[in-house]
Short mmCIF file of the C-alpha atoms (twelve columns), coordinates in Angstrom:
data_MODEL
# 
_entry.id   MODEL 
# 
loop_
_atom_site.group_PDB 
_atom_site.id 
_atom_site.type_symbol 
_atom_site.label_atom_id 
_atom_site.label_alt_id 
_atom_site.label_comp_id 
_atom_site.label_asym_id 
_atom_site.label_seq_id 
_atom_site.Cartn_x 
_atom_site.Cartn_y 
_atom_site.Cartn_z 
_atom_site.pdbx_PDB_model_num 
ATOM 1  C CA . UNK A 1  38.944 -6.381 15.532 1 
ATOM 2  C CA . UNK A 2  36.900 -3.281 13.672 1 
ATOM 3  C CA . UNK A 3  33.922 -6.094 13.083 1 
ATOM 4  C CA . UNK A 4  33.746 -6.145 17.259 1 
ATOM 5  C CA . UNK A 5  34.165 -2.395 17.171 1 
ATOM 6  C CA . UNK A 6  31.530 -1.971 14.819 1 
ATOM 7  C CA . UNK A 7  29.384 -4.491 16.923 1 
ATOM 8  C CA . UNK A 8  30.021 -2.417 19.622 1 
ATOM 9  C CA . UNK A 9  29.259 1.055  18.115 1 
ATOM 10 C CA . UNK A 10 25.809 -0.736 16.927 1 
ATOM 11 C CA . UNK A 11 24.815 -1.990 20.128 1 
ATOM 12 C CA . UNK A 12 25.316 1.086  21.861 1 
ATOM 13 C CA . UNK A 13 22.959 3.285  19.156 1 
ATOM 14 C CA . UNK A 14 20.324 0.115  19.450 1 
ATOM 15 C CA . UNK A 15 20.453 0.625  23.431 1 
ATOM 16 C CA . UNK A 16 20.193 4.443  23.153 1 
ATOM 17 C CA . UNK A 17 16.942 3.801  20.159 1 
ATOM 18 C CA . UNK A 18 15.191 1.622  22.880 1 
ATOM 19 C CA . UNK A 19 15.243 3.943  25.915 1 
ATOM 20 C CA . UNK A 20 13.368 6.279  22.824 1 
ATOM 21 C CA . UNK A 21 11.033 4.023  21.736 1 
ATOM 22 C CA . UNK A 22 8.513  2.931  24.506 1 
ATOM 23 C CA . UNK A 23 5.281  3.428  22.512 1 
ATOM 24 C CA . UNK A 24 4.970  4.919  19.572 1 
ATOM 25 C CA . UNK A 25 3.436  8.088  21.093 1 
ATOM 26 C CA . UNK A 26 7.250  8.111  22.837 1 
ATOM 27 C CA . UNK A 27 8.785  7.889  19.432 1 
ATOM 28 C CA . UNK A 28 6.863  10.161 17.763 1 
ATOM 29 C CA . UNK A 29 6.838  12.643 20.234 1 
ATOM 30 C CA . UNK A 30 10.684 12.621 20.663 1 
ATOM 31 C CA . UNK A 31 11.001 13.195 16.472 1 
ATOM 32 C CA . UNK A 32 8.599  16.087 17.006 1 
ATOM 33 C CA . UNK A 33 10.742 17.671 19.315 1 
ATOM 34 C CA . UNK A 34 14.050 16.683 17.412 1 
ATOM 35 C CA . UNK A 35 12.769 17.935 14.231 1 
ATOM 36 C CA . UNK A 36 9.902  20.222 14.889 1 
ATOM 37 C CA . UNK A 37 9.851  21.140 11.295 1 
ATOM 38 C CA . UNK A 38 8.665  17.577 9.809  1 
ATOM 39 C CA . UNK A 39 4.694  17.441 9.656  1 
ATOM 40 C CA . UNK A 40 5.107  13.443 10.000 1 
ATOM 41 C CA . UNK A 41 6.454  13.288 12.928 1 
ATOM 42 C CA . UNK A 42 2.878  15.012 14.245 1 
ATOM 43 C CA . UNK A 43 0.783  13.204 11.703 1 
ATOM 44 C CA . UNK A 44 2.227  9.785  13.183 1 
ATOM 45 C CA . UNK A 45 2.044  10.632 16.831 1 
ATOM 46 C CA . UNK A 46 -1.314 12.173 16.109 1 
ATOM 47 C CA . UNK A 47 -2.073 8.493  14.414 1 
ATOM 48 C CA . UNK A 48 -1.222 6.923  18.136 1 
ATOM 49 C CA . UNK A 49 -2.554 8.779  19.789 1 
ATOM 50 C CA . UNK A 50 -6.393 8.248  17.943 1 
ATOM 51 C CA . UNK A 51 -5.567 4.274  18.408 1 
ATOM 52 C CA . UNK A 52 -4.802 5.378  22.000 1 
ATOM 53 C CA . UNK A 53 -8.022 6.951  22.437 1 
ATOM 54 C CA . UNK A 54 -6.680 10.418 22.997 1 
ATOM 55 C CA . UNK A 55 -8.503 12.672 20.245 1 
ATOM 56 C CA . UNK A 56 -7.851 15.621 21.716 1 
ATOM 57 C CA . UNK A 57 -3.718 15.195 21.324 1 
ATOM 58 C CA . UNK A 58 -4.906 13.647 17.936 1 
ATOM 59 C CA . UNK A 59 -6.480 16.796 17.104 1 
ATOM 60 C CA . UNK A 60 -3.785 19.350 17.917 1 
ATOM 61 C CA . UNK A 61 -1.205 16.966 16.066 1 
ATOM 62 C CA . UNK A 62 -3.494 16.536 13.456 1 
ATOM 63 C CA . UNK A 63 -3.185 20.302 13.108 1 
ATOM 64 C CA . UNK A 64 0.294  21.242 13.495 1 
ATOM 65 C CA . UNK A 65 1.055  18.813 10.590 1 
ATOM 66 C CA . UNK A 66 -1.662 20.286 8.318  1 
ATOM 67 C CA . UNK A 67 0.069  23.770 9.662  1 
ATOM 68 C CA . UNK A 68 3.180  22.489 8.489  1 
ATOM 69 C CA . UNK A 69 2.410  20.831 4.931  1 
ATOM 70 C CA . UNK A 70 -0.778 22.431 3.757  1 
# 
């Protein structure tokens, strides 16, 4: 019985990671905003969004993690 309720427990926290993780812009832009203090966060989403083709959100990214961790 606690293996099924530990099943359980992990499907529900999978469930809730997917509706987070569309793209990785998604991701990365819901870690910025959970943890505004973390340059990676902004360092990763800036990464997708250069592969996206979006340099300007690459470049103000790119910035607030520099900002952040010098």
């Amino acid at each position: 019985m606690p293996a099924l309720a530990i099943f359980a427990l992990l499907a529900f926290a999978s469930n809730r990671q997917i509706a987070v993780w569309k793209d990785s812009v998604a991701l990365w832009t819901h870690e910025a905003e959970k943890y505004p203090y973390v340059f990676l966060a902004y360092n990763n989403r800036a990464l997708a969004d250069e592969a996206q083709g979006n340099l300007s959100g690459a470049i103000v990214d790119y910035t607030k993690a520099i900002a952040l961790d010098p």
